[in-house]
Short mmCIF file of C-alpha atoms in Angstrom, two decimals:
data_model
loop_
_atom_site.label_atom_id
_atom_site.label_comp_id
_atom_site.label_asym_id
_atom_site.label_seq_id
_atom_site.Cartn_x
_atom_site.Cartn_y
_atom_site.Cartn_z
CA UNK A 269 198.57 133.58 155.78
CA UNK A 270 201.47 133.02 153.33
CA UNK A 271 203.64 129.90 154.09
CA UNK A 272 206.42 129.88 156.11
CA UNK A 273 209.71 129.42 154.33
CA UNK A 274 212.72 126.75 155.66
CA UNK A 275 216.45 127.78 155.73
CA UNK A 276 216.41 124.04 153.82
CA UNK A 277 214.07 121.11 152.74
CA UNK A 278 215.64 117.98 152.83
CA UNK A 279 212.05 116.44 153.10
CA UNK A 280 211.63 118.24 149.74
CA UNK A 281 214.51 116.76 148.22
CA UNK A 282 212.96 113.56 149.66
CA UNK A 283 209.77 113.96 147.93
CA UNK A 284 211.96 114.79 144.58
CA UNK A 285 213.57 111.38 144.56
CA UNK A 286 211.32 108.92 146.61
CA UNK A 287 211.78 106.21 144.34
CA UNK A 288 215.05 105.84 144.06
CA UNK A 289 215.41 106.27 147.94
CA UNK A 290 213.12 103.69 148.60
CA UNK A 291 214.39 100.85 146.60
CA UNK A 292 217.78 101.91 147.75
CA UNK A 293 216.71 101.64 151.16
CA UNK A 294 214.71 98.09 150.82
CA UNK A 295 218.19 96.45 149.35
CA UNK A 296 219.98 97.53 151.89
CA UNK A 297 217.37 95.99 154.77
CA UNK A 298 217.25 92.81 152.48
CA UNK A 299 221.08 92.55 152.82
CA UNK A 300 221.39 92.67 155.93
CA UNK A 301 224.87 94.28 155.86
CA UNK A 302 223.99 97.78 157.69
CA UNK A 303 227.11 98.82 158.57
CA UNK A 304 230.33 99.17 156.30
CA UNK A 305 229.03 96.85 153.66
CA UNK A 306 228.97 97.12 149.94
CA UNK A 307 226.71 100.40 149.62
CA UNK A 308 229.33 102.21 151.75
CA UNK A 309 231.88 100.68 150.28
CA UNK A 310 230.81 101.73 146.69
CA UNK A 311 230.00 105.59 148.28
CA UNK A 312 233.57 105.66 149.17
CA UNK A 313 235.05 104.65 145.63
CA UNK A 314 232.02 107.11 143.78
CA UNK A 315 233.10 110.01 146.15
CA UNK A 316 236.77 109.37 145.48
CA UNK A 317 236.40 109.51 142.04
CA UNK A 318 233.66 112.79 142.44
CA UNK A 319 236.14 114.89 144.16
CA UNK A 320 239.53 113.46 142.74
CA UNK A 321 241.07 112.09 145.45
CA UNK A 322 242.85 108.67 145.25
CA UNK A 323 241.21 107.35 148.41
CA UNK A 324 237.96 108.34 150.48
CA UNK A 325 237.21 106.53 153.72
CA UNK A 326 233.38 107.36 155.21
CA UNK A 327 233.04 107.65 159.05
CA UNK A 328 230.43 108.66 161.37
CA UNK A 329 230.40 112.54 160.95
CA UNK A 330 231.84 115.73 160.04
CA UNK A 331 234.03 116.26 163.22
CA UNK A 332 234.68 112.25 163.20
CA UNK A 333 236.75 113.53 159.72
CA UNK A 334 238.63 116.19 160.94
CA UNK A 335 239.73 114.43 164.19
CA UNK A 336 240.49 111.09 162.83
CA UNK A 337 242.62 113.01 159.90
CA UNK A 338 244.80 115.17 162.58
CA UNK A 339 244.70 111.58 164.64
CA UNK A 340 246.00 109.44 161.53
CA UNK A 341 248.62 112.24 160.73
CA UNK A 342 250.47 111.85 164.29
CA UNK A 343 248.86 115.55 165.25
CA UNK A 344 249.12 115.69 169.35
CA UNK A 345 249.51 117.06 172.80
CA UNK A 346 252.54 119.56 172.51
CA UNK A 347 251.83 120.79 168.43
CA UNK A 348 249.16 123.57 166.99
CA UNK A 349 247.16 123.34 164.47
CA UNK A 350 246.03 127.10 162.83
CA UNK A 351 242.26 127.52 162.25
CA UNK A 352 240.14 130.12 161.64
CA UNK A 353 238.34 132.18 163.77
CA UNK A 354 235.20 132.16 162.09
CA UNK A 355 233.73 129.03 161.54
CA UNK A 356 231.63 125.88 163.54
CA UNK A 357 233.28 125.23 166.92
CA UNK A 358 234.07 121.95 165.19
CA UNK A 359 236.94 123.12 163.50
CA UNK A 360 238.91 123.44 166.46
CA UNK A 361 236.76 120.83 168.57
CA UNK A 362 238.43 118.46 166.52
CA UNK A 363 242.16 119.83 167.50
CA UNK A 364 241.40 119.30 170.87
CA UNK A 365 240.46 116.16 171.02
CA UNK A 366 243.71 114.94 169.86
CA UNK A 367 245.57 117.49 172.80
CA UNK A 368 247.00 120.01 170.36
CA UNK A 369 246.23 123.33 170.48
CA UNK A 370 244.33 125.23 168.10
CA UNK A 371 245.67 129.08 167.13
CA UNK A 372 243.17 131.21 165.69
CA UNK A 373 244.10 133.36 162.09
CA UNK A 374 241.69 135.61 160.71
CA UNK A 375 239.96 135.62 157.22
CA UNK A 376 239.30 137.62 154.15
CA UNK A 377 235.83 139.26 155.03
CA UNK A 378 235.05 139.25 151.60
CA UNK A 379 234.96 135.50 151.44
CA UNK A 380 234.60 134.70 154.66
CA UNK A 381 237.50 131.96 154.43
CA UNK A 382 241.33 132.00 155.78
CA UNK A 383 243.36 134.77 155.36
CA UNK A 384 246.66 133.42 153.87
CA UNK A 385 249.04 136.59 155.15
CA UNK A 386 247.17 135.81 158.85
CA UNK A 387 247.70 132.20 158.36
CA UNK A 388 251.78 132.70 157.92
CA UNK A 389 251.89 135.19 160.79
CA UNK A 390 250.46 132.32 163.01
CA UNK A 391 253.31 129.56 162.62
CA UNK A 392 255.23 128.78 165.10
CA UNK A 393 258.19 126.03 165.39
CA UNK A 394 255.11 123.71 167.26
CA UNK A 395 252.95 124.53 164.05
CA UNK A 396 252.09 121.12 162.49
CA UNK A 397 248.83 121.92 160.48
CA UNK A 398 246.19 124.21 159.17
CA UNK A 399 242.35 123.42 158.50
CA UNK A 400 241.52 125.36 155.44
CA UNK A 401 237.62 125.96 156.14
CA UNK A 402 235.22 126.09 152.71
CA UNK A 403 233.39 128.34 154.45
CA UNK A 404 229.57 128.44 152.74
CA UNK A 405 230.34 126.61 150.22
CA UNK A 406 233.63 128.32 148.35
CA UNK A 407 236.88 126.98 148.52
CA UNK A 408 239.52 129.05 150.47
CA UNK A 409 242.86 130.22 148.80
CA UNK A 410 244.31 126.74 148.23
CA UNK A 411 247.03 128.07 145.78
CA UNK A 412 248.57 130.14 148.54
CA UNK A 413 247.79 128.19 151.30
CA UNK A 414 249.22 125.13 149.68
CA UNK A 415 252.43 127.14 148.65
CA UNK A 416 252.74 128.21 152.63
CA UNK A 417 252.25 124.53 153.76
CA UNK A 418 255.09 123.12 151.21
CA UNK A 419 256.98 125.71 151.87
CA UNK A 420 257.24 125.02 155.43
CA UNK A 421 256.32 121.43 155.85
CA UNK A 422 252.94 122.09 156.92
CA UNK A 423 249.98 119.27 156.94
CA UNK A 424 247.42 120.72 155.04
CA UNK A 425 243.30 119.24 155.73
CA UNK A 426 240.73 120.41 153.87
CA UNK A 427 237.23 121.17 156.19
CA UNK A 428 234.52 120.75 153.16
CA UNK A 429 231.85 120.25 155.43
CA UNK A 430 229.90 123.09 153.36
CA UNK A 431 231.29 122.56 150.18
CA UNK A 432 231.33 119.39 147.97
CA UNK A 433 230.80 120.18 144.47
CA UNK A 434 232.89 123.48 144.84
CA UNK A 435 236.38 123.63 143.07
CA UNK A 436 239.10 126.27 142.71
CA UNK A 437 241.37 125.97 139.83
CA UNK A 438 239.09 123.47 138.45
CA UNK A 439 240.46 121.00 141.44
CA UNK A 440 237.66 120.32 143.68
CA UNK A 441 237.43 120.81 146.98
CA UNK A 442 238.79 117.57 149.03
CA UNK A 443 241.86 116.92 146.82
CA UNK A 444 243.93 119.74 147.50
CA UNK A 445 245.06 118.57 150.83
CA UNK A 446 246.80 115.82 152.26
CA UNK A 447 243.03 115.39 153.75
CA UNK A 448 239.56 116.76 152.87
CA UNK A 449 236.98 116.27 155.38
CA UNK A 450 233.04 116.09 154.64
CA UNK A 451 230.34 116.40 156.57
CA UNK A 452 226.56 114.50 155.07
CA UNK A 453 224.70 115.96 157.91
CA UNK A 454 220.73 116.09 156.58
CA UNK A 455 221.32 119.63 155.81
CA UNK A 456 224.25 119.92 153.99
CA UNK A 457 224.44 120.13 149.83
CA UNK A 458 224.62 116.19 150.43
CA UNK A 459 222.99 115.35 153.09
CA UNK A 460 222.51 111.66 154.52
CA UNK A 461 219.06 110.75 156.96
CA UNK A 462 221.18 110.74 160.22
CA UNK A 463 224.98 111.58 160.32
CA UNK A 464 227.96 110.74 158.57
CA UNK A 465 231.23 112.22 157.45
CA UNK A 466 234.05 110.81 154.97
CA UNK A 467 237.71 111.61 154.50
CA UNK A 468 239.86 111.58 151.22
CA UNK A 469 243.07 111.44 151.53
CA UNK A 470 246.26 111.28 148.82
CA UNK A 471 248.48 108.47 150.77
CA UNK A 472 247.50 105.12 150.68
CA UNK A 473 249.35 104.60 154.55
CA UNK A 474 246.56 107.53 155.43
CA UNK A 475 243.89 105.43 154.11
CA UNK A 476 244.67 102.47 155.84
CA UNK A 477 245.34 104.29 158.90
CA UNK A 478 241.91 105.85 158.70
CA UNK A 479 240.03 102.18 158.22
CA UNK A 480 241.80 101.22 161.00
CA UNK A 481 240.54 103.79 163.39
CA UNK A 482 237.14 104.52 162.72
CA UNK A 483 236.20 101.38 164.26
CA UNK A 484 232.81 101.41 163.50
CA UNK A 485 231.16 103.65 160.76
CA UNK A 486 227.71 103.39 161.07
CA UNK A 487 226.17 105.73 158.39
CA UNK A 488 222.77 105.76 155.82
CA UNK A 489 224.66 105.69 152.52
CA UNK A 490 221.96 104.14 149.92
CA UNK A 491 219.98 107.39 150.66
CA UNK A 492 223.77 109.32 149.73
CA UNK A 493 224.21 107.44 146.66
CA UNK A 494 221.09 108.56 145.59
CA UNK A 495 221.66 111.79 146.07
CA UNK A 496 225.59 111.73 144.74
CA UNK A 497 224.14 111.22 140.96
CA UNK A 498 221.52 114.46 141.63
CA UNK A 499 224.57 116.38 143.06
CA UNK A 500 225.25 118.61 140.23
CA UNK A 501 222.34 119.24 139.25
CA UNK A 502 221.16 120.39 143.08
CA UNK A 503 224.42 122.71 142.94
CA UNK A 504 223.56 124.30 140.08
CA UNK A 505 219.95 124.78 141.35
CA UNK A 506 221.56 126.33 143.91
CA UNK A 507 223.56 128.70 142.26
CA UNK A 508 220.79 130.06 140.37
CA UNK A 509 219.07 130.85 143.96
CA UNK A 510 222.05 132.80 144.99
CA UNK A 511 221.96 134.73 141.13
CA UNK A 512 218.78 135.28 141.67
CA UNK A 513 219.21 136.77 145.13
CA UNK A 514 221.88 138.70 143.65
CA UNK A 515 219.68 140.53 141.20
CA UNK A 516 217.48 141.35 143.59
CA UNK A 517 219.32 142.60 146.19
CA UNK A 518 221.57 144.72 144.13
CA UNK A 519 221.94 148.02 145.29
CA UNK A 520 220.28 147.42 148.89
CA UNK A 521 222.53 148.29 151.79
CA UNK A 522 224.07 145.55 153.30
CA UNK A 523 227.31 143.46 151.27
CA UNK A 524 226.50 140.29 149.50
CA UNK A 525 228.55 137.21 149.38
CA UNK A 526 232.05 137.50 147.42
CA UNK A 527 232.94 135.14 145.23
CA UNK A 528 237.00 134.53 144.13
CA UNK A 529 236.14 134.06 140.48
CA UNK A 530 238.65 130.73 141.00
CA UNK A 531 235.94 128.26 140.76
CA UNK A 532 232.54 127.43 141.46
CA UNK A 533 230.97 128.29 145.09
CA UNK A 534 228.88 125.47 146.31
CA UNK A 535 226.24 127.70 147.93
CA UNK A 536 225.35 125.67 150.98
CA UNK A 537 224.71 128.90 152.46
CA UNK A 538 224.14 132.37 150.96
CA UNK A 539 225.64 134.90 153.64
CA UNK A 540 225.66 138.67 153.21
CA UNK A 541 226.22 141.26 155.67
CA UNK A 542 224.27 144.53 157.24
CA UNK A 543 224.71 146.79 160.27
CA UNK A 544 220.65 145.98 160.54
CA UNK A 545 221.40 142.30 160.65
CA UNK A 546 219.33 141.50 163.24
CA UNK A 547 216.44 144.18 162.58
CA UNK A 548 216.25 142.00 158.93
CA UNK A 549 216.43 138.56 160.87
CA UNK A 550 213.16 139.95 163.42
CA UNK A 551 211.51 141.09 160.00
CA UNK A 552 211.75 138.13 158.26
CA UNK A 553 210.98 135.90 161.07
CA UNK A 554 207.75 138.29 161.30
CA UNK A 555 206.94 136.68 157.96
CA UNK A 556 207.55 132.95 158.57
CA UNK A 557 210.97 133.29 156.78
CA UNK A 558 213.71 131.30 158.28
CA UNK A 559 217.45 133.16 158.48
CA UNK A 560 220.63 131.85 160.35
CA UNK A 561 223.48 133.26 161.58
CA UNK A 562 226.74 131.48 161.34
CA UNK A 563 228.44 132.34 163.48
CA UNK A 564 227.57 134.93 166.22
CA UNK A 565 231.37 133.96 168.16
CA UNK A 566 234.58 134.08 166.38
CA UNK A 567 236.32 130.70 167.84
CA UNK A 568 239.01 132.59 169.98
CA UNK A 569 235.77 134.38 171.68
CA UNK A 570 234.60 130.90 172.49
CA UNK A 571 234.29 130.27 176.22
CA UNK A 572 236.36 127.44 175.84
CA UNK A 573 239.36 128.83 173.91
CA UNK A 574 238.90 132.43 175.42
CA UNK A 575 241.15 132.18 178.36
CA UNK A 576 244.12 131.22 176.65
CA UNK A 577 243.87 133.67 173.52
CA UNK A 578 242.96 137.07 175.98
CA UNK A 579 244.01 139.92 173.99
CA UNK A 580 243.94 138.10 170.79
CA UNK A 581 242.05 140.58 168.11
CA UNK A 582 240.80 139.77 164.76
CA UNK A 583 238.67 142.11 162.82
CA UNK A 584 237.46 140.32 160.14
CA UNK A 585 236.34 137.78 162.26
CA UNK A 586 234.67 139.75 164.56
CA UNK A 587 232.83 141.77 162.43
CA UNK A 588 231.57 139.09 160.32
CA UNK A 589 230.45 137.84 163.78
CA UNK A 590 228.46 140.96 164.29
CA UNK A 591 227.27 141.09 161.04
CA UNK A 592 226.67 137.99 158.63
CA UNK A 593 222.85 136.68 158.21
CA UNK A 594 222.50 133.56 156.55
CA UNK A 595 218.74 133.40 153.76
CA UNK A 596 217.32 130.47 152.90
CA UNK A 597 218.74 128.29 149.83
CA UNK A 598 217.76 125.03 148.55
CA UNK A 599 217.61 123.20 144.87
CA UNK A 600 213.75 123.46 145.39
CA UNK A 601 213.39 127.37 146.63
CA UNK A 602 211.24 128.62 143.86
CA UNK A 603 210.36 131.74 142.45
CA UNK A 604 207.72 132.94 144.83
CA UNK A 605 209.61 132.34 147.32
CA UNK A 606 212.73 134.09 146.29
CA UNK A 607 210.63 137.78 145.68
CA UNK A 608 209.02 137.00 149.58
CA UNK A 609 212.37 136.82 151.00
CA UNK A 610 214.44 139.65 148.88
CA UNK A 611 211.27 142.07 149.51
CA UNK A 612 211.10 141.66 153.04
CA UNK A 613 215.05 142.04 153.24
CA UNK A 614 215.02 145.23 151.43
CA UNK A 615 212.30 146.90 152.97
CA UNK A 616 213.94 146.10 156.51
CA UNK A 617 217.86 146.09 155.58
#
């Protein structure tokens, strides 16, 4: 029986740099300083200067970084905050929590991120923010969403959760916006053993702000440091899976993953879409082959943000919804592995 094949292998990526995890992980017990101490502290400055942002502040997760951004920028009960429809329920999770109210915009289907021309239809005089969602692992349309935000005094965060290392413009993602929130959970591009999030930010009064309320931090970021200086290198790895997927799947029926040809896509995931999405998804389980699908509910079909947006309708949402299958990509997906997966998909697409 063949093996089976993960969506991701951050055991893998273990085995790749024991070593170096190990020793970074015996300092850290032999300090003694296990939460917010010097390895953190240096994460923060190394990921600062990574994405180009003038400060970065870690915290305890992904949604700890968007909510602690809106929270920091005064974001609360009475204004919105525009999101996309199609991403992780996080996105607008995070809105709530502070008491604003999250209004759904649609996206380009093509890349799966914020539409710009839905984005502008969706503000309001209570508008006070949009999330830009890197969906996947490419950046959004930060040129034109920036231009909207300045234009009418808009706070503008950055959800990278998928897509550190990406860049549009040759800016990276995380210093567009007055915020850029990350997400290290194990299976993201950088992924920490446990949870953890961090925030950059371009005002030092944010930063401060920020330190102030995350209270406590707790986070594994030797094994992130690690993994910082292999970044690039795992990127690229991981566009070569998704060029290699692209060869192969050319000219099967179902759309493959658009890219803006503004900067590099990060590839946390490699997302295409088929009318057969969920015949391919019984065929490859059939085979021990792993597939995802994010998401199968557009955020304003959610049951918790469906009552108040009844009659709301966004197509591109919902028929990425109906349609978008997620394969498996790593840095360590090899060869093999790659002809298993694309022959299986074509046979069955």
């Amino acid at each position: 029986m063949k093996p089976a094949i993960p969506m991701v292998d951050p055991a893998g990526e273990y085995r790749a740099l024991k070593d170096e995890i190990d020793a970074a992980v015996g300092r850290v017990l032999a300090s003694g300083r296990y939460v917010l101490g010097p390895e953190g502290e240096a994460l923060e400055r190394e990921l600062a200067a990574y994405t180009g942002a003038p400060h970065a502040v870690g915290v305890n997760s992904g949604t700890d970084a968007l909510h602690l951004a809106l929270v920091a920028a005064g974001i609360g009960a009475g204004d919105e905050v525009i999101v996309p429809s199609f991403t992780f329920f996080a996105t607008a999770e995070a809105v709530s929590y502070t008491g604003a109210t999250p209004v759904f915009a649609d996206i380009d289907i093509g890349t799966f991120n914020l539409d710009p021309a839905s984005f502008r239809n969706c503000i309001t005089s209570r508008t006070k923010a949009v999330i830009a969602v890197h969906l996947f692992g490419q950046c959004a349309a930060l040129d034109e969403l920036s231009r909207i935000c300045r234009e009418r005094d808009l706070l503008l965060v950055e959800d990278c959760a998928q897509a550190l290392g990406a860049d549009y413009d040759g800016r990276r993602a995380g210093s567009w916006g007055d915020f850029g929130c990350f997400s290290f959970y194990p299976t993201k591009n950088l992924g920490a053993a446990g949870d953890a999030g961090l925030i950059t930010t371009k005002e030092r009064k944010h930063d401060e702000m920020l330190r102030a309320l995350r209270h406590h931090g707790s986070r594994q970021t030797y094994l992130l440091r690690v993994k910082l200086r292999r970044l690039e290198e795992f990127n690229d790895a991981r566009r070569r899976v998704a060029q290699r997927y692209r060869s192969k799947l050319q000219g099967a029926p179902l759309a493959l993953p658009g890219e803006n040809g503004r900067g590099r896509h990060a590839y946390h995931q490699f997302t295409v879409r088929s009318e057969r999405r969920d015949a391919i998804r019984e065929a490859l389980a059939r085979e021990g082959i792993a597939s995802s699908i994010f998401y199968p509910l557009p955020l304003h079909r959610q049951p918790a943000y469906e009552p108040s947006n009844r009659g709301l309708t966004l197509p591109a949402a919902e028929a990425a919804a109906k349609s978008v299958l997620s394969l498996p990509i790593h840095p360590l997906l090899d060869e093999e592995s790659i002809e298993r997966i694309c022959g299986c998909v074509r046979q069955s697409a």
